[in-house]
mmCIF file of C-alpha atoms in Angstrom:
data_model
loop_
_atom_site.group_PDB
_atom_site.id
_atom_site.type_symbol
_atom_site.label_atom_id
_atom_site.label_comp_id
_atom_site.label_asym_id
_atom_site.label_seq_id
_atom_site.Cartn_x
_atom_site.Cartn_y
_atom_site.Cartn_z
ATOM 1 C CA UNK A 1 0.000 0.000 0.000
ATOM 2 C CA UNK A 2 0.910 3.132 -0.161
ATOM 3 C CA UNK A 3 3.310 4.723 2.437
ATOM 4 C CA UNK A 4 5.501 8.097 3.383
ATOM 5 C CA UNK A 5 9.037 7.102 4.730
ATOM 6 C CA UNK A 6 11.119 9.997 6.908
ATOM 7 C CA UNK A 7 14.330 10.100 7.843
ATOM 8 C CA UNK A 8 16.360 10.563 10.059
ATOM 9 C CA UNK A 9 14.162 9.409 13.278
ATOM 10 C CA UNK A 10 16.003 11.677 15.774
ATOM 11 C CA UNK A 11 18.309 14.667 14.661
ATOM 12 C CA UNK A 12 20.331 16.967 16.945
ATOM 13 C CA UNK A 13 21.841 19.854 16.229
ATOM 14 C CA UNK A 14 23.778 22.914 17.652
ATOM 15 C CA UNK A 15 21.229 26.173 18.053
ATOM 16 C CA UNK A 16 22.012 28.355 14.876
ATOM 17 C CA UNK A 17 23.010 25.331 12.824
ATOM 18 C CA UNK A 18 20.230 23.981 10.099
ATOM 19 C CA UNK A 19 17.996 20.672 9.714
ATOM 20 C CA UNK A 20 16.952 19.094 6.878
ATOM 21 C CA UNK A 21 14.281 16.177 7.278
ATOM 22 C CA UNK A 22 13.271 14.126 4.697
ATOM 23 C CA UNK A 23 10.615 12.235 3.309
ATOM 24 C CA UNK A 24 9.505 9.666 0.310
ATOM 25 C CA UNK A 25 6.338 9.014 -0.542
ATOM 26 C CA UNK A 26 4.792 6.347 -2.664
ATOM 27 C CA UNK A 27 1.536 7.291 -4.403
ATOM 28 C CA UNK A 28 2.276 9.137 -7.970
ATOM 29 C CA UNK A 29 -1.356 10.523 -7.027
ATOM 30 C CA UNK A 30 -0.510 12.501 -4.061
ATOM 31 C CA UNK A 31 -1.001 16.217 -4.516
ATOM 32 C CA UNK A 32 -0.648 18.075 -1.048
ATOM 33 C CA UNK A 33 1.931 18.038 1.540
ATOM 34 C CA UNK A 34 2.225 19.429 5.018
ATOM 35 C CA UNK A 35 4.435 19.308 7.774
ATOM 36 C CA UNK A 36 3.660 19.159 11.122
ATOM 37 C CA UNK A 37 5.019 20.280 14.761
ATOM 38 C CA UNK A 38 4.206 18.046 17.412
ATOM 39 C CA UNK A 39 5.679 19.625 20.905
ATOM 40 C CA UNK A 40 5.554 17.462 24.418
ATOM 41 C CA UNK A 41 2.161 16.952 25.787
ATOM 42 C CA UNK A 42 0.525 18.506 22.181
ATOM 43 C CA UNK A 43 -1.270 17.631 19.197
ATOM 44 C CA UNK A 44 0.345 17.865 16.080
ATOM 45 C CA UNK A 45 0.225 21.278 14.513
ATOM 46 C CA UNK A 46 0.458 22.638 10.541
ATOM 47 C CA UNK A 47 4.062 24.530 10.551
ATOM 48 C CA UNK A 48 4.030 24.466 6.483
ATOM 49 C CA UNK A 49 2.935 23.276 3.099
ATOM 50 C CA UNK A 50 3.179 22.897 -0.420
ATOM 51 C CA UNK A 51 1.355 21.290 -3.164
ATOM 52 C CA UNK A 52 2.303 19.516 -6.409
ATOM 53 C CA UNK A 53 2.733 22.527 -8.751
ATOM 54 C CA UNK A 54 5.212 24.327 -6.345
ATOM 55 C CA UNK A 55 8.897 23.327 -6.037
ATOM 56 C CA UNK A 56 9.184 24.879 -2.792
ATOM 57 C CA UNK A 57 7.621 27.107 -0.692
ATOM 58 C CA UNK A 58 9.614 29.277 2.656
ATOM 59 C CA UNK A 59 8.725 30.994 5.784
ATOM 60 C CA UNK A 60 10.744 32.434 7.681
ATOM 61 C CA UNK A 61 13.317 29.963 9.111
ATOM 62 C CA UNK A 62 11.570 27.242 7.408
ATOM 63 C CA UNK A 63 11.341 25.889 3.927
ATOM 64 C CA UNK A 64 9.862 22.936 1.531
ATOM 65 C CA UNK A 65 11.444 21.717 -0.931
ATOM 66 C CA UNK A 66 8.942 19.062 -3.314
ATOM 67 C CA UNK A 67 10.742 16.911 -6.199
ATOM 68 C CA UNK A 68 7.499 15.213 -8.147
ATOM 69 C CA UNK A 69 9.822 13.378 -10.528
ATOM 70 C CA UNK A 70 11.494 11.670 -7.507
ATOM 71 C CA UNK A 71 8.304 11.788 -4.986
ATOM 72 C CA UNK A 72 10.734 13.093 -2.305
ATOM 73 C CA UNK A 73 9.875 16.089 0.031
ATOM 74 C CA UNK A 74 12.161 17.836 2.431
ATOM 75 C CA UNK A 75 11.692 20.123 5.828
ATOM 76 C CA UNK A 76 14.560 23.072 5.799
ATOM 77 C CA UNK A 77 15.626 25.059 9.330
ATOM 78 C CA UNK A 78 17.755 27.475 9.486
ATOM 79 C CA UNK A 79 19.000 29.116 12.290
ATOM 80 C CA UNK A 80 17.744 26.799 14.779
ATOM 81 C CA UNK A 81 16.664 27.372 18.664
ATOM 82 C CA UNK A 82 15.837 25.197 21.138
ATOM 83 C CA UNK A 83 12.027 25.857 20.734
ATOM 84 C CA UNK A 84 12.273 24.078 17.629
ATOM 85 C CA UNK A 85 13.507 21.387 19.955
ATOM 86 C CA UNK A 86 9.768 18.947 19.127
ATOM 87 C CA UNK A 87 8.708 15.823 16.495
ATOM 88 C CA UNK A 88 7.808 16.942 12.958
ATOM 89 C CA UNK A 89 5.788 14.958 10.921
ATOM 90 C CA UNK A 90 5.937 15.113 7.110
ATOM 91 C CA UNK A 91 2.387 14.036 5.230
ATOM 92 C CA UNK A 92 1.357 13.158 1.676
ATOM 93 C CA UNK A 93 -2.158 13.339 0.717
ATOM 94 C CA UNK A 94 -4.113 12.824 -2.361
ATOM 95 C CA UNK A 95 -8.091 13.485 -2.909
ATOM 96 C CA UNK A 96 -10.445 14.715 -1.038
ATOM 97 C CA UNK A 97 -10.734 16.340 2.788
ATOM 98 C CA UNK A 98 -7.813 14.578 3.800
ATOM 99 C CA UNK A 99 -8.610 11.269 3.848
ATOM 100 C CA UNK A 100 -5.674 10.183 2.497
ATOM 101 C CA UNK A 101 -3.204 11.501 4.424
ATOM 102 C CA UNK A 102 -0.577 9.370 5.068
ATOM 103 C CA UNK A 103 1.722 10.434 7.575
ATOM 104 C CA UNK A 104 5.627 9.589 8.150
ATOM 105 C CA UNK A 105 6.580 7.931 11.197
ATOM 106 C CA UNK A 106 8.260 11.351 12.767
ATOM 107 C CA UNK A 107 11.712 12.972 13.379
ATOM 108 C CA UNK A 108 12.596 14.060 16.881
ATOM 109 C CA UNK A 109 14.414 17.084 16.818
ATOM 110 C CA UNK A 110 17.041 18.331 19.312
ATOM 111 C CA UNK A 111 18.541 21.690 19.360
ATOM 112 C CA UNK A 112 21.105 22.064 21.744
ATOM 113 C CA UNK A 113 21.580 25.130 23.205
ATOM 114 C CA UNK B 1 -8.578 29.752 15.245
ATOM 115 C CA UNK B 2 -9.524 26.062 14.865
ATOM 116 C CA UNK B 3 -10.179 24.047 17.889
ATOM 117 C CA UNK B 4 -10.432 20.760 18.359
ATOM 118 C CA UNK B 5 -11.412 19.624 21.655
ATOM 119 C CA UNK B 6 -10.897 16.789 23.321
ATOM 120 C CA UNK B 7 -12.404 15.963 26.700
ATOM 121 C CA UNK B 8 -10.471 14.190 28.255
ATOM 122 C CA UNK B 9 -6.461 14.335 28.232
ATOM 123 C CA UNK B 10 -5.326 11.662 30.745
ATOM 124 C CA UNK B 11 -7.508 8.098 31.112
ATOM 125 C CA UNK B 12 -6.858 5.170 33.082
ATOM 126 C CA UNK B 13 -9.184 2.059 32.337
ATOM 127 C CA UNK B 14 -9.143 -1.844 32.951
ATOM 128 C CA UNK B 15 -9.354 -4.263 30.888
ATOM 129 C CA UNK B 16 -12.832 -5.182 29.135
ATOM 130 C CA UNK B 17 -14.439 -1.587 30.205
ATOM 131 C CA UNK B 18 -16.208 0.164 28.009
ATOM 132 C CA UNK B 19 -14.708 3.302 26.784
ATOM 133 C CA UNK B 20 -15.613 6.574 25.339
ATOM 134 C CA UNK B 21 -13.375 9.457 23.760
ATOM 135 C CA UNK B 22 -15.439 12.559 22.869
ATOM 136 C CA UNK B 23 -14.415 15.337 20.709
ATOM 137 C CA UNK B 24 -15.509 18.394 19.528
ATOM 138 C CA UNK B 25 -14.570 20.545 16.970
ATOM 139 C CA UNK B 26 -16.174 24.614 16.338
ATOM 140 C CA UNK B 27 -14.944 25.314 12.639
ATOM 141 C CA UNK B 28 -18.238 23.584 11.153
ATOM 142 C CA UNK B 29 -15.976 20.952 9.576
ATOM 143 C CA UNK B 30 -17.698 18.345 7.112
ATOM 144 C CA UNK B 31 -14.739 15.912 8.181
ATOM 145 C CA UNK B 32 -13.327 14.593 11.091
ATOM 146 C CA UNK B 33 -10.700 11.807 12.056
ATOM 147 C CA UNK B 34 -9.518 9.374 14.857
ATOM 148 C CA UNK B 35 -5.975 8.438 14.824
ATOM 149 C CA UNK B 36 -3.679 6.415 16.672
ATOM 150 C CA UNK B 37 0.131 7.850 17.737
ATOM 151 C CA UNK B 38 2.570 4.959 19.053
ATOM 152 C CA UNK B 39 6.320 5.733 19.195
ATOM 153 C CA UNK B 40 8.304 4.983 15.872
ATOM 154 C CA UNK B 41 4.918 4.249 13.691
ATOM 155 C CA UNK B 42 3.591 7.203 13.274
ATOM 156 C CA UNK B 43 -0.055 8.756 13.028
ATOM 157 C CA UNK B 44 -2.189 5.751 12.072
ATOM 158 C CA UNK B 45 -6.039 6.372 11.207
ATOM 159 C CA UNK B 46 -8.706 4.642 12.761
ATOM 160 C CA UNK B 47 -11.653 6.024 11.754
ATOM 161 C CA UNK B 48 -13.176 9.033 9.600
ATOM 162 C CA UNK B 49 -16.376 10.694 8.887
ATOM 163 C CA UNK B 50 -17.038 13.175 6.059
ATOM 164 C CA UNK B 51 -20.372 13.468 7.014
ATOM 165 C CA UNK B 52 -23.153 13.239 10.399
ATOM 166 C CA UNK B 53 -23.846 9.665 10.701
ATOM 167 C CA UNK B 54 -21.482 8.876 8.385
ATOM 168 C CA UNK B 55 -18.251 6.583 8.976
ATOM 169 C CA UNK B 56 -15.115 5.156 6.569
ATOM 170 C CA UNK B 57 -12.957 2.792 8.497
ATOM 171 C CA UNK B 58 -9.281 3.758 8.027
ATOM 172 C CA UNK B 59 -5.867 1.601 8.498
ATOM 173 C CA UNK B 60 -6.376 -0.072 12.044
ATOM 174 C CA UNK B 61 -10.757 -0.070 12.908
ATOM 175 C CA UNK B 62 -9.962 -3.428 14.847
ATOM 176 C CA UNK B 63 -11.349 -3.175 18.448
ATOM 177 C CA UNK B 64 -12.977 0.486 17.749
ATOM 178 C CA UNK B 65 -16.265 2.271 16.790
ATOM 179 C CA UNK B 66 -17.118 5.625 16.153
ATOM 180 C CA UNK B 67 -20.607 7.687 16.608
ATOM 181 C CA UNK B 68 -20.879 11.186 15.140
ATOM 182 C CA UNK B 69 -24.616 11.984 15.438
ATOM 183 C CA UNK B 70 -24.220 16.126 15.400
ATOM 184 C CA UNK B 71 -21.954 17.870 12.839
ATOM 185 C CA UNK B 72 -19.209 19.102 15.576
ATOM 186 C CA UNK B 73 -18.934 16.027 17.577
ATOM 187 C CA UNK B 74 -17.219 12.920 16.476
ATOM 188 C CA UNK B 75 -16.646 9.937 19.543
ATOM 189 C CA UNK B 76 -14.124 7.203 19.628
ATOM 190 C CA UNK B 77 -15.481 3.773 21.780
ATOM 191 C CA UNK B 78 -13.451 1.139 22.886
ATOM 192 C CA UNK B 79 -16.211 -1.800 23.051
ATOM 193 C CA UNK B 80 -14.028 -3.452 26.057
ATOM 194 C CA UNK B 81 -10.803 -2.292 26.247
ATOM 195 C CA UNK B 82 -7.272 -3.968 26.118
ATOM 196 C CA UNK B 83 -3.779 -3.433 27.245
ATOM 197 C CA UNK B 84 -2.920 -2.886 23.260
ATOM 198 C CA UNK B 85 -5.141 -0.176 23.013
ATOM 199 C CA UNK B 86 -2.676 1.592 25.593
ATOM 200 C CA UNK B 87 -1.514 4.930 23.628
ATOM 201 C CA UNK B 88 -2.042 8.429 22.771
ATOM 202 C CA UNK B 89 -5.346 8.877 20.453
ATOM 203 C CA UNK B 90 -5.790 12.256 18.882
ATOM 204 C CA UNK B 91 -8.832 13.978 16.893
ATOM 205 C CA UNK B 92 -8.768 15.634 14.013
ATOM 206 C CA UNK B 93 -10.817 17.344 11.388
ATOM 207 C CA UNK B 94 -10.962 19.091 8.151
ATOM 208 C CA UNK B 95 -12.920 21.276 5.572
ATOM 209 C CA UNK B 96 -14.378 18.480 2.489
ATOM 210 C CA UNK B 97 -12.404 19.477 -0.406
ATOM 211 C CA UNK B 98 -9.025 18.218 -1.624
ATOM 212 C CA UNK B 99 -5.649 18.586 -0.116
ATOM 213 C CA UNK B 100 -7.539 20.688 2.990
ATOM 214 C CA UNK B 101 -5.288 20.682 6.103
ATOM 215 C CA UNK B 102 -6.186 18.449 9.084
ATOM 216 C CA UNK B 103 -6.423 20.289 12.571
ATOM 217 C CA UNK B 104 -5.646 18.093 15.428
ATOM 218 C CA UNK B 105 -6.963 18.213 19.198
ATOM 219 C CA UNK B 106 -4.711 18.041 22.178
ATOM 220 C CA UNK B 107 -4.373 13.983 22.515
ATOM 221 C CA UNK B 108 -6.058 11.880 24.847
ATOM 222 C CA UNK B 109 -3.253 9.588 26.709
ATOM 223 C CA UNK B 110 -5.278 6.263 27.164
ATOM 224 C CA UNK B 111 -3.561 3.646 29.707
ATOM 225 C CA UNK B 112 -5.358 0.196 29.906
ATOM 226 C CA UNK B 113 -4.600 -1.503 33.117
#
């Protein structure tokens, strides 16, 4: 079936240096593609997206990068602080409302102060 | 903002009770979701509805039912519970539409004793 693989599964880093997380995914069909913050204690919450005709989208310290030809998608920080310190979540999606959302299996983040 | 609600954050149950997980959302979404979060797999879907009365069973429906009976409310039951259902389950929803983000509630931390 179809699936959304993310790597690395934890990642620390040195506050101000950058992290890149990235993901696969394996349905040609999917269209739409958001990340999400997940901090201790929270429900995961929308930090960016993109859909399929963008190559890549930024805010801020953060950025998303889409390759369709390769079905890979990838989560850009810059100057990182320890708030970013949490688990992101990349997601593919294809159809309607969401209901195919597949989601990666996560990426805990450390920023080290 | 969006807010999903979910009543109750911290739960501990024994085996073969009955349980309930209610949530609520206030953005008049047409969909909303159950998922599962266990460490290392991820966000996995349990159940969705796109509509009132309305249900789609999504990757893992074993051992769960759902009841959404007014637009804003959408409730997880746990017909008698197990020690495998132990985890974090969070609530989502959504506008209909494609590619619309999901918006999830705060988690409910289940522990089945």
């Amino acid at each position: 079936g179809e699936n959304v693989e993310q790597h690395p599964s934890t990642l620390s880093v040195q506050e101000g240096d950058s992290a890149v997380i990235k993901c696969t995914y394996s349905d040609s069909a999917s269209n739409y593609f958001p990340w999400y913050k997940q901090e201790l204690g929270k429900g995961p919450q929308l930090i960016i997206d993109i859909r399929s005709n963008v190559g890549e989208k930024k805010d801020q310290r953060i950025a998303v990068t889409l390759n369709k030809t390769a079905k890979h998608f990838s989560l850009h920080i810059t100057e990182t602080q320890p708030e970013d310190s949490a688990v992101y979540f990349c997601a593919a999606s294809t159809g309607t409302g969401g209901f195919k959302t597949i989601f990666g299996a996560g990426t805990r983040l450390f920023v080290k102060a | 903002d969006v807010k999903v609600t979910q009543s109750s954050r911290y739960l501990v149950k024994r085996t073969g009770e009955k349980v309930f997980l209610e949530c609520v959302q206030d953005m008049d979404h047409e969909n909303m979701f159950w998922y599962r979060q266990d460490p290392g797999l991820g966000l996995r879907l349990i159940y969705f509805s796109y509509d009132v009365k309305m249900k789609e069973k999504g990757d893992i429906p074993e051992g769960y039912s759902v009841s959404r009976e007014k637009k804003e409310r959408f409730s997880l039951i746990l017909e008698s519970a197990s020690t495998n259902q132990t985890s974090m389950y969070l609530c989502a929803s959504s506008f209909g539409g494609a590619g619309n983000t999901i918006y999830f509630g705060e988690g409910s931390w289940l522990t089945v004793v």
